[in-house]
Amino acid sequence: MIFKLAWRNIWRNKRRSVVVMTSVAVGVIATLLMDTLSRGMIYQMLYNQIGSHVAHLQIHRQGFRDNPIIQNNIPDAAVVERAVSSTPGISHYSSRILTYGLLSSAAASSGVFLIGIDPDQEGQITTIKGSLAAGTYLSGGPNEAVIGQSLAEKLGVGLGDRVVGMASALDGHVGSDVFRIVGLYETLSSEFDKSFIYIARDNAQEMLGVGDLVSEFAIRINDISQLHTIQDRLLEELGEEYEVFTYPEILPFLVLQIDLYEQSMIIFYAIIGIALIFGIINTMLMSVFERIREFGVLKAVGMKDRRLLMMIVLEAFLLGIIGTGIGFIVGYLIYLPLARTGLDLSMFSESLRSWGVGAIIYPVLTWNVIANALLIIPIFAVLGALYPAFRAGRLQPMAAIRYV
Amino acid sequence: MNPTDTTEHEEIIRTEDLGKIYEENGIPVHALRGVTTIVHKGDFLVIAGPSGSGKTTLLNLIGALDRPSRGKVFFEGRDLSKKSKSELASIRLHRLGFIFQAYNLIPVLTALENVEFTMMLLGVSEAERRKQAMATLQELGIDELVHKRPNEMSGGQQQRVAIARAIVTRPAVVLADEPTANLDSTTGASLLDLMERMNKDKNITFVFSSHDPQVIQRGRRLILLHDGTIKSEQSRTR
């Protein structure tokens, strides 16, 4: 009956309740869209990094990550290949040779990461092949190079032009070769496009004088929840001579950014909640002052303060939960088409690309977003009702009944 | 008349040297000045007196709605001055019924729900309280009002529902503060008939505060207050 009473009480002043519920709903819609789009942006940064180069797991010789020089190559690629092939859950892998070097054109030079790849293998684990803006992917022909569009602009070269790659070889001398640009790629990160160039693995091995050695195995797995299981299995198979890293270990700042985002969103929700709390306090205070005589009667007939407090808090909770429900449904209905088409932010594409994010943001709805949206605001509504409820609880029955 | 004249009846409420001082604009107002009296089981008692004589204050003190500035109120032998706020609320809920001048029904509840309300506070099951509330409304001849809300009822009908609410829990005492003041004399008389019947048939104790002559005339005991003291106290045989 307390619920029935609270429910009917909130509809005594329909206009006021609708205004409160609308403000709650608008708050929920705004936070839901902001949260899903922000998450979409951050996850896009993460997935772009995974998709363009990092993959889910990387295997190196022990110490390579701290000192990625050509001398720290994988001692026996066949051993790693056997371990990878026998580990369940791995969908594809690519063995690479990579080193830091210099790429020069007639006009300019730039420090780059030279990545020697097997084009077929790499095509299975990264998005470079699919990110070509012009030209073709590596065909296996001699001295082909695929570079980023941004790097090409920086060096003043285009398709078919020749560039010189130089890097420290295994024996300590400088290895160099001339490459013909066959393709220009454009990923969602302009910084990445300026830094990574792809050449055939055997070209790189020859230039660096490493025979058939490789520096890294990049791995994609089928089920991301198995990431650590697969890492443990590979570590067990390969022993201490090798290091196996997961993408959160390779991209700690991005993972930290996601953690920070989760925490900052709680603060953001709290700010929205605090803004709403004053609306709730105001509404509930008005509602309490209008019903002082009635509360006096309720207390006179024996209603205890705790029950009265509960009734007022329940009224605020109902206002909050209905507003939240409406806000969530409307927000979800806006989210659904956006999740399919994305939000086109082309006008900010340059600055977004410098952060590794595309011009189209796809909102991401997670259980965290749903829990935040559905719980935090009703909780603040309850908190907002405590003061008015406490005031009502302190009323003296006689004084309240006589209140004019 | 000495209140001990009625000692053959069971005592429910006893006041001893009851005093109440209010502050009005910083000036102390002596609403009651040492009232000593007894309410017995089955009484149909009227506290009468002119405005400002302290009748409502006395009713509030014996109804555990207010605390005295001096003296004591004993309810069924329990000293109310020693009870906490929550214990007083519990006594009001379990042992007292209230009827107000302005009816004071809960506007968002129907007549039936208003009558059920105190039983809900007592923790009576939904089915049982519905049964008892319906029976009480039928007994008072207002069962056609069950689904009506207070704003759909006349003053007399609302006060009948208020009476039903007050008696449905079978309280030891029903306290009625000016119950006929907002009603015409015919409606007032019919309500008094009803309360008299409840008093006689069910032995429910009624204590009224009123200056309505027809209420005063109906009282079997009359306490006349003047300036916060008992001017006279008399019993009548009817």
XYZ file of C-alpha atoms in Angstrom:
642
model
C 0.000 0.000 0.000
C 2.966 2.305 0.615
C 3.936 1.757 -3.014
C 0.382 2.509 -4.143
C 0.353 5.644 -2.036
C 3.745 6.781 -3.347
C 2.693 6.037 -6.929
C -0.524 8.043 -6.625
C 1.275 10.845 -4.822
C 3.651 11.428 -7.707
C 0.683 11.942 -10.021
C -1.003 14.515 -7.758
C 0.880 17.259 -9.530
C 1.257 15.790 -12.992
C 2.957 18.768 -14.572
C 5.642 18.956 -11.909
C 6.335 15.229 -12.014
C 6.504 15.238 -15.816
C 9.008 18.114 -15.734
C 11.220 16.230 -13.275
C 10.966 12.985 -15.210
C 11.746 14.809 -18.459
C 14.847 16.398 -16.964
C 15.979 12.994 -15.700
C 15.240 11.450 -19.112
C 17.184 14.161 -20.964
C 20.094 13.640 -18.562
C 20.056 9.899 -19.197
C 19.841 10.341 -22.994
C 22.759 12.793 -22.941
C 24.950 10.613 -20.743
C 24.053 7.450 -22.633
C 24.978 8.954 -25.999
C 28.084 10.654 -24.668
C 29.251 7.516 -22.926
C 28.609 5.178 -25.870
C 30.259 7.565 -28.361
C 33.278 8.158 -26.119
C 33.667 4.450 -25.634
C 33.280 3.989 -29.385
C 36.124 6.447 -29.904
C 38.445 4.815 -27.372
C 37.688 1.278 -28.524
C 38.237 2.405 -32.113
C 41.711 3.645 -31.106
C 42.417 0.285 -29.495
C 41.019 -1.819 -32.347
C 42.855 0.313 -34.919
C 46.137 -0.316 -33.135
C 45.382 -4.038 -32.917
C 44.199 -4.169 -36.512
C 46.913 -2.096 -38.120
C 49.944 -3.653 -36.478
C 49.866 -4.919 -32.889
C 47.541 -7.946 -33.268
C 46.412 -9.822 -30.125
C 49.707 -11.385 -29.103
C 53.339 -10.939 -30.055
C 56.223 -13.353 -29.595
C 59.818 -12.120 -29.512
C 63.164 -13.201 -28.254
C 63.443 -12.364 -24.561
C 64.441 -8.684 -24.209
C 63.367 -7.561 -27.691
C 60.612 -5.302 -26.441
C 63.003 -3.362 -24.258
C 65.689 -3.250 -26.919
C 64.182 -3.787 -30.380
C 67.397 -4.110 -32.332
C 67.955 -6.493 -35.193
C 70.441 -8.516 -33.117
C 67.571 -9.480 -30.778
C 65.943 -11.706 -33.362
C 64.069 -14.929 -32.773
C 66.679 -17.694 -32.576
C 64.584 -20.444 -34.111
C 61.485 -19.414 -36.043
C 60.569 -23.054 -36.675
C 60.218 -23.708 -32.937
C 57.897 -20.737 -32.583
C 55.949 -21.739 -35.663
C 55.424 -25.242 -34.240
C 54.290 -23.834 -30.877
C 51.887 -21.420 -32.551
C 50.483 -24.079 -34.858
C 49.884 -26.520 -32.022
C 48.195 -23.985 -29.724
C 44.401 -24.072 -30.004
C 42.483 -20.842 -30.420
C 44.953 -19.092 -32.730
C 43.365 -18.082 -36.019
C 46.311 -16.560 -37.907
C 49.856 -15.459 -37.407
C 52.488 -13.489 -39.271
C 56.249 -13.661 -38.820
C 57.920 -10.302 -39.306
C 61.300 -8.743 -39.303
C 61.288 -5.235 -38.036
C 63.810 -2.567 -37.315
C 64.097 1.163 -37.017
C 65.621 2.844 -40.073
C 65.619 5.762 -42.413
C 63.609 6.186 -45.599
C 64.819 8.787 -48.055
C 63.579 10.253 -51.275
C 65.325 12.769 -53.467
C 63.668 15.516 -51.501
C 63.543 14.365 -47.866
C 64.213 11.681 -45.283
C 62.223 10.291 -42.427
C 62.821 7.908 -39.559
C 60.571 4.854 -39.983
C 59.862 1.357 -38.791
C 60.774 -1.029 -41.572
C 58.516 -4.046 -41.432
C 59.435 -7.061 -43.476
C 56.400 -9.257 -43.956
C 55.029 -12.257 -45.736
C 52.248 -10.429 -47.630
C 49.815 -13.337 -47.427
C 50.344 -13.967 -43.717
C 50.189 -10.276 -42.862
C 47.038 -9.840 -44.896
C 45.335 -12.277 -42.500
C 46.157 -10.401 -39.322
C 46.324 -6.692 -40.083
C 44.261 -4.229 -42.056
C 47.070 -2.761 -44.137
C 45.975 -4.610 -47.254
C 42.478 -3.275 -46.826
C 43.686 0.239 -46.088
C 45.261 0.876 -49.469
C 44.318 4.288 -50.767
C 46.230 3.897 -54.035
C 48.265 1.274 -55.880
C 48.535 -2.383 -54.943
C 49.555 -4.515 -52.025
C 52.908 -6.297 -51.969
C 52.801 -8.902 -54.735
C 55.985 -10.763 -53.831
C 57.986 -8.991 -56.525
C 61.464 -7.645 -55.741
C 61.971 -4.427 -53.813
C 58.346 -3.400 -53.498
C 57.291 -1.086 -50.705
C 53.921 -0.006 -49.358
C 54.070 3.223 -47.376
C 51.606 5.512 -45.731
C 49.994 8.307 -47.701
C 51.135 10.799 -45.071
C 54.741 9.609 -45.311
C 54.588 9.815 -49.109
C 53.447 13.412 -48.835
C 56.194 14.146 -46.335
C 58.859 12.646 -48.644
C 57.291 14.147 -51.736
C 56.921 10.803 -53.519
C 54.093 8.913 -55.138
C 53.244 5.567 -56.689
C 56.075 4.133 -58.788
C 58.685 6.420 -57.252
C 61.811 5.016 -55.691
C 62.946 5.478 -52.144
C 66.029 4.324 -50.280
C 65.702 2.387 -47.064
C 68.587 2.206 -44.621
C 68.949 0.385 -41.323
C 71.570 -1.109 -39.074
C 72.350 -4.652 -40.303
C 73.069 -7.698 -38.150
C 76.835 -7.331 -38.537
C 76.723 -3.672 -37.423
C 77.099 -2.186 -40.880
C 74.422 -0.078 -42.474
C 72.221 -2.092 -44.788
C 70.384 -0.300 -47.524
C 68.260 -0.954 -50.563
C 66.156 0.867 -53.101
C 62.421 0.231 -53.079
C 59.712 1.090 -55.540
C 56.495 2.356 -54.032
C 53.678 0.093 -55.219
C 51.014 1.077 -52.750
C 49.952 3.901 -50.487
C 47.898 3.041 -47.442
C 45.814 5.225 -45.196
C 44.809 3.938 -41.792
C 42.789 5.826 -39.188
C 45.996 7.074 -37.546
C 48.056 9.688 -39.353
C 50.947 9.090 -36.928
C 51.012 5.400 -37.841
C 50.917 6.221 -41.559
C 54.000 8.427 -41.190
C 56.012 5.773 -39.365
C 55.499 2.279 -40.772
C 56.632 1.004 -44.157
C 56.046 -2.506 -45.419
C 58.438 -4.464 -47.584
C 58.675 -8.169 -48.413
C 60.249 -10.204 -45.611
C 62.980 -11.731 -47.802
C 63.958 -8.234 -49.065
C 64.302 -7.073 -45.482
C 66.244 -10.176 -44.427
C 68.643 -9.662 -47.318
C 69.085 -5.955 -46.644
C 69.744 -6.542 -42.953
C 71.886 -9.616 -43.494
C 69.904 -11.829 -41.129
C 69.421 -14.852 -43.347
C 65.994 -16.366 -42.635
C 65.718 -14.968 -39.108
C 62.681 -13.001 -38.000
C 62.067 -10.573 -35.108
C 58.478 -11.160 -34.233
C 55.427 -13.336 -34.553
C 52.167 -11.397 -34.486
C 49.135 -13.522 -33.636
C 45.378 -13.197 -33.920
C 43.137 -15.380 -31.814
C 39.513 -16.465 -32.230
C 38.180 -15.667 -28.781
C 39.504 -12.643 -26.917
C 38.480 -14.132 -23.569
C 41.140 -16.814 -24.162
C 43.910 -14.223 -24.479
C 45.700 -15.019 -21.221
C 45.165 -18.758 -21.526
C 46.842 -18.724 -24.923
C 49.630 -16.481 -23.632
C 50.297 -18.907 -20.754
C 50.255 -21.886 -23.098
C 52.759 -20.242 -25.478
C 55.030 -19.205 -22.618
C 54.983 -22.770 -21.357
C 55.739 -24.173 -24.819
C 58.480 -21.713 -25.699
C 60.287 -21.361 -22.403
C 62.276 -18.509 -20.956
C 64.163 -17.725 -24.141
C 61.044 -16.038 -25.501
C 58.682 -13.304 -24.427
C 54.955 -13.409 -25.212
C 52.974 -10.210 -24.809
C 49.273 -9.525 -24.998
C 47.959 -6.349 -26.585
C 47.160 -4.727 -23.200
C 50.829 -5.223 -22.302
C 51.949 -3.823 -25.629
C 49.559 -0.852 -25.454
C 49.611 -0.019 -21.740
C 48.779 3.646 -22.213
C 45.704 2.896 -24.246
C 44.536 0.327 -21.706
C 45.260 2.821 -18.930
C 43.270 5.389 -20.876
C 40.295 2.994 -20.946
C 40.608 2.446 -17.186
C 40.869 6.176 -16.617
C 37.870 6.700 -18.833
C 35.812 4.223 -16.792
C 36.684 6.109 -13.635
C 36.165 9.542 -15.142
C 32.742 8.475 -16.375
C 31.710 7.748 -12.792
C 32.675 11.338 -11.969
C 30.771 12.537 -15.023
C 27.676 10.598 -13.982
C 28.071 11.947 -10.471
C 28.137 15.512 -11.844
C 24.956 14.843 -13.828
C 23.470 13.227 -10.723
C 24.388 16.207 -8.532
C 22.812 18.564 -11.064
C 19.653 16.440 -10.957
C 19.710 16.145 -7.181
C 18.813 19.812 -6.787
C 15.819 19.360 -9.059
C 14.709 16.370 -7.012
C 15.275 18.190 -3.694
C 13.280 21.154 -4.958
C 10.436 18.995 -6.217
C 10.285 16.837 -3.120
C 10.483 19.836 -0.793
C 7.559 21.447 -2.615
C 5.696 18.175 -2.451
C 6.433 17.798 1.279
C 5.395 21.368 2.123
C 2.145 20.912 0.250
C 1.330 17.834 2.314
C 2.394 18.839 5.821
C -1.153 18.469 7.202
C -1.450 15.085 5.559
C 1.838 13.943 7.085
C 0.557 15.146 10.440
C -2.499 12.933 10.023
C -0.389 9.971 8.918
C 1.753 10.391 12.019
C -1.275 10.908 14.234
C -2.784 7.608 13.137
C 0.476 5.889 14.012
C 2.679 5.957 10.935
C 6.271 5.856 12.120
C 8.920 8.290 10.859
C 10.834 5.490 9.132
C 7.808 4.518 7.070
C 7.040 8.111 6.169
C 10.650 8.613 5.116
C 10.436 5.443 3.052
C 7.286 6.669 1.313
C 8.855 10.004 0.321
C 12.079 8.354 -0.808
C 10.016 5.863 -2.815
C 8.219 8.752 -4.536
C 11.585 10.245 -5.553
C 12.855 6.835 -6.616
C 9.779 6.361 -8.812
C 10.318 9.770 -10.400
C 13.973 8.879 -10.990
C 13.375 5.375 -12.274
C 10.548 6.385 -14.640
C 12.646 9.275 -16.005
C 15.606 6.924 -16.326
C 13.504 4.270 -18.042
C 12.109 6.736 -20.566
C 15.557 8.270 -21.079
C 17.122 4.869 -21.571
C 14.518 3.736 -24.089
C 14.754 6.970 -26.092
C 18.552 6.953 -25.826
C 18.645 3.334 -26.973
C 16.388 4.129 -29.928
C 18.809 6.893 -30.939
C 21.773 4.596 -30.327
C 20.487 1.755 -32.539
C 20.718 3.550 -35.923
C 23.931 5.301 -34.840
C 25.515 1.952 -34.021
C 24.753 0.873 -37.595
C 25.680 4.025 -39.504
C 28.068 5.659 -37.043
C 28.277 9.354 -36.272
C 29.983 11.209 -39.100
C 32.513 13.667 -37.687
C 34.282 14.335 -41.009
C 34.646 17.997 -40.166
C 37.077 16.970 -37.404
C 38.724 14.130 -39.348
C 42.258 15.573 -39.279
C 42.388 15.984 -35.541
C 40.633 12.640 -35.027
C 43.198 10.865 -37.259
C 46.036 12.310 -35.207
C 44.470 10.429 -32.266
C 44.131 7.267 -34.288
C 40.376 7.570 -34.667
C 38.352 7.560 -37.863
C 35.936 10.263 -38.930
C 32.967 7.978 -38.268
C 32.446 7.046 -34.645
C 30.404 3.970 -33.835
C 28.894 4.119 -30.350
C 29.607 1.139 -28.105
C 26.986 0.058 -25.587
C 28.458 -2.059 -22.808
C 26.986 -3.485 -19.601
C 28.897 -0.768 -17.761
C 27.056 1.933 -19.706
C 23.715 0.244 -19.056
C 24.448 -0.175 -15.348
C 25.655 3.429 -15.005
C 22.642 4.822 -16.835
C 20.089 2.688 -15.010
C 21.503 2.837 -11.505
C 23.354 6.059 -10.858
C 20.534 8.521 -11.518
C 17.873 6.663 -9.475
C 20.425 6.456 -6.655
C 20.924 10.220 -6.821
C 17.145 10.689 -6.912
C 16.917 8.744 -3.659
C 19.740 10.804 -2.169
C 17.954 13.971 -3.259
C 14.810 12.876 -1.431
C 16.544 12.183 1.868
C 16.602 15.776 3.072
C 12.896 16.488 2.322
C 11.989 13.094 3.784
C 14.031 13.832 6.885
C 12.233 17.180 7.230
C 8.891 15.396 6.977
C 10.011 12.805 9.510
C 10.828 15.518 12.047
C 7.364 17.092 11.894
C 5.397 17.059 15.132
C 1.987 15.530 14.373
C -0.021 18.250 16.073
C 1.946 21.137 14.607
C 1.674 19.482 11.189
C -2.096 18.978 11.419
C -2.543 22.624 12.386
C -0.193 23.815 9.634
C -1.855 26.317 7.311
C -17.720 16.221 40.726
C -14.822 14.066 41.818
C -13.475 11.895 39.033
C -13.171 9.005 41.433
C -16.981 8.748 41.337
C -16.691 6.393 38.373
C -14.165 3.986 39.837
C -16.458 1.045 39.223
C -15.384 1.315 35.567
C -12.007 0.279 34.187
C -9.622 3.215 33.893
C -8.017 3.788 30.483
C -6.530 7.254 30.719
C -5.583 9.243 33.783
C -4.090 12.720 33.812
C -2.325 14.136 36.835
C -1.793 17.864 37.239
C -1.489 18.228 33.472
C -0.097 21.516 32.225
C 0.868 22.803 28.809
C 2.587 26.053 27.970
C 2.952 27.200 24.370
C 5.135 29.974 23.143
C 3.356 32.384 20.861
C 5.587 35.095 19.426
C 7.949 34.527 22.340
C 5.161 34.963 24.911
C 4.278 31.916 27.019
C 0.618 30.895 26.762
C -0.786 28.608 29.468
C -3.111 26.327 27.530
C -3.647 23.913 30.425
C -3.098 24.575 34.124
C -3.074 21.402 36.180
C -5.811 19.156 34.810
C -6.451 15.923 36.683
C -9.082 13.569 35.309
C -9.796 9.991 34.313
C -11.250 8.418 31.160
C -12.976 5.082 31.757
C -13.668 2.235 29.414
C -16.985 2.787 27.663
C -17.057 6.531 28.340
C -18.831 8.855 25.944
C -17.008 11.870 27.253
C -17.195 15.432 25.969
C -14.549 17.994 26.796
C -16.294 21.295 26.280
C -15.465 24.906 26.776
C -15.057 28.157 24.897
C -12.317 28.727 22.313
C -8.911 28.835 23.958
C -10.081 26.922 27.019
C -7.604 24.097 26.294
C -9.943 21.325 25.148
C -8.030 20.438 21.998
C -4.743 20.655 23.921
C -6.097 18.197 26.486
C -7.313 15.884 23.725
C -3.889 16.005 22.054
C -2.085 15.212 25.291
C -4.255 12.241 26.152
C -3.987 11.138 22.509
C -0.154 10.945 22.732
C 0.091 13.582 20.032
C 1.852 16.115 22.210
C 3.894 16.141 25.401
C 2.856 18.050 28.518
C 4.922 20.873 30.006
C 4.126 19.469 33.420
C 2.162 16.622 34.961
C 1.585 13.154 33.608
C -0.689 11.184 31.314
C -1.161 7.503 32.061
C -2.546 5.436 29.194
C -3.651 1.973 30.297
C -1.309 2.425 33.240
C 1.693 3.446 31.112
C 3.278 6.822 31.768
C 3.360 8.492 28.341
C 6.037 10.972 29.418
C 8.497 8.074 29.585
C 7.733 6.838 26.085
C 9.868 7.584 23.041
C 8.488 9.189 19.893
C 8.327 5.790 18.247
C 6.585 4.187 21.240
C 4.004 6.975 21.258
C 3.398 6.347 17.542
C 2.942 2.673 18.356
C 0.406 3.439 21.114
C -1.531 5.721 18.732
C -1.511 3.017 16.078
C -2.525 0.110 18.300
C -4.743 1.696 20.941
C -6.177 4.965 19.642
C -8.445 6.157 16.879
C -8.658 9.754 15.697
C -11.443 11.769 14.117
C -10.578 15.294 13.007
C -12.656 18.362 12.365
C -11.433 18.547 8.735
C -11.876 14.760 8.217
C -8.241 14.521 7.022
C -8.641 11.498 4.799
C -5.720 10.692 2.515
C -6.782 12.328 -0.748
C -5.158 9.840 -3.129
C -6.764 6.804 -1.501
C -10.329 5.586 -1.917
C -12.678 5.245 1.055
C -11.869 1.554 1.321
C -8.118 2.184 1.143
C -8.350 4.958 3.729
C -10.032 2.549 6.128
C -7.501 -0.154 5.292
C -4.568 2.182 5.833
C -4.175 1.878 9.610
C -4.540 -1.886 9.352
C -1.758 -1.859 6.774
C 0.407 -0.009 9.318
C -0.463 -2.757 11.796
C 0.766 -5.374 9.360
C -2.633 -6.998 8.736
C -2.661 -9.072 5.540
C -4.230 -7.507 2.461
C -7.118 -9.966 2.310
C -7.928 -9.611 5.998
C -7.795 -5.825 6.023
C -9.983 -5.625 2.943
C -12.522 -7.884 4.639
C -12.521 -5.876 7.856
C -12.596 -2.500 6.089
C -15.558 -3.616 3.963
C -17.367 -4.921 7.031
C -16.828 -1.612 8.866
C -18.003 0.471 5.913
C -21.107 -1.732 5.637
C -21.715 -1.374 9.352
C -21.639 2.405 8.972
C -23.900 2.197 5.914
C -21.404 3.705 3.501
C -20.358 0.665 1.505
C -21.446 2.430 -1.673
C -18.501 4.800 -1.162
C -15.772 2.141 -1.248
C -14.221 3.219 -4.527
C -14.743 6.939 -4.104
C -11.900 9.279 -3.268
C -12.408 12.035 -0.656
C -12.914 14.750 -3.284
C -15.873 12.750 -4.623
C -17.622 12.631 -1.233
C -19.631 15.098 0.831
C -18.351 16.323 4.211
C -20.685 13.978 6.072
C -19.599 11.030 3.961
C -15.928 11.866 4.514
C -16.470 12.062 8.252
C -18.226 8.685 8.213
C -15.217 7.224 6.420
C -12.999 8.923 9.035
C -15.072 7.235 11.769
C -14.658 3.911 9.982
C -10.911 4.502 9.822
C -10.838 5.330 13.533
C -12.768 2.270 14.711
C -11.662 -0.410 12.259
C -8.676 -1.407 14.401
C -10.876 -1.730 17.512
C -8.969 0.922 19.486
C -9.268 1.395 23.243
C -10.312 5.023 22.756
C -11.482 7.141 19.838
C -10.545 10.803 20.160
C -12.722 13.167 18.145
C -11.681 16.790 17.807
C -14.698 18.955 16.873
C -16.086 16.189 14.642
C -19.278 18.048 13.735
C -17.849 21.544 13.363
C -17.764 21.445 9.556
C -21.123 19.721 9.138
C -24.734 20.887 9.126
C -26.766 19.975 12.185
C -28.677 17.095 10.544
C -25.481 15.430 9.300
C -23.831 16.133 12.650
C -26.726 14.513 14.505
C -26.640 11.459 12.297
C -22.891 11.072 12.893
C -23.409 11.400 16.630
C -26.105 8.722 16.405
C -23.600 6.518 14.690
C -20.891 7.099 17.293
C -23.372 6.577 20.122
C -24.349 3.280 18.552
C -20.702 2.221 18.300
C -20.247 3.199 21.928
C -23.258 1.223 23.096
C -23.019 -1.789 20.810
C -19.259 -2.246 20.763
C -18.328 -0.508 24.004
C -15.895 1.772 22.124
C -14.758 4.669 24.330
C -15.236 8.085 22.738
C -13.652 11.340 23.924
C -14.820 14.468 22.145
C -13.526 17.989 22.261
C -16.310 20.253 21.104
C -18.287 23.379 21.686
C -21.164 22.142 19.538
C -24.288 22.101 21.800
C -25.602 18.889 20.278
C -22.333 17.096 21.019
C -22.315 18.472 24.566
C -25.929 17.351 24.982
C -25.079 13.801 23.891
C -22.090 13.339 26.204
C -22.646 10.965 29.127
C -19.782 12.628 30.868
C -18.920 16.262 30.474
C -15.747 18.066 31.416
C -16.078 21.805 31.165
C -12.788 23.604 30.727
C -12.184 27.273 31.283
C -8.813 28.967 30.917
C -6.991 25.648 31.031
C -8.608 24.328 34.212
C -11.564 22.060 34.852
C -14.451 24.291 35.785
C -16.900 21.433 36.239
C -17.168 17.736 35.574
C -20.429 15.828 35.527
C -21.859 12.464 34.640
C -25.276 12.019 33.100
C -27.512 9.010 32.936
C -29.194 8.554 29.576
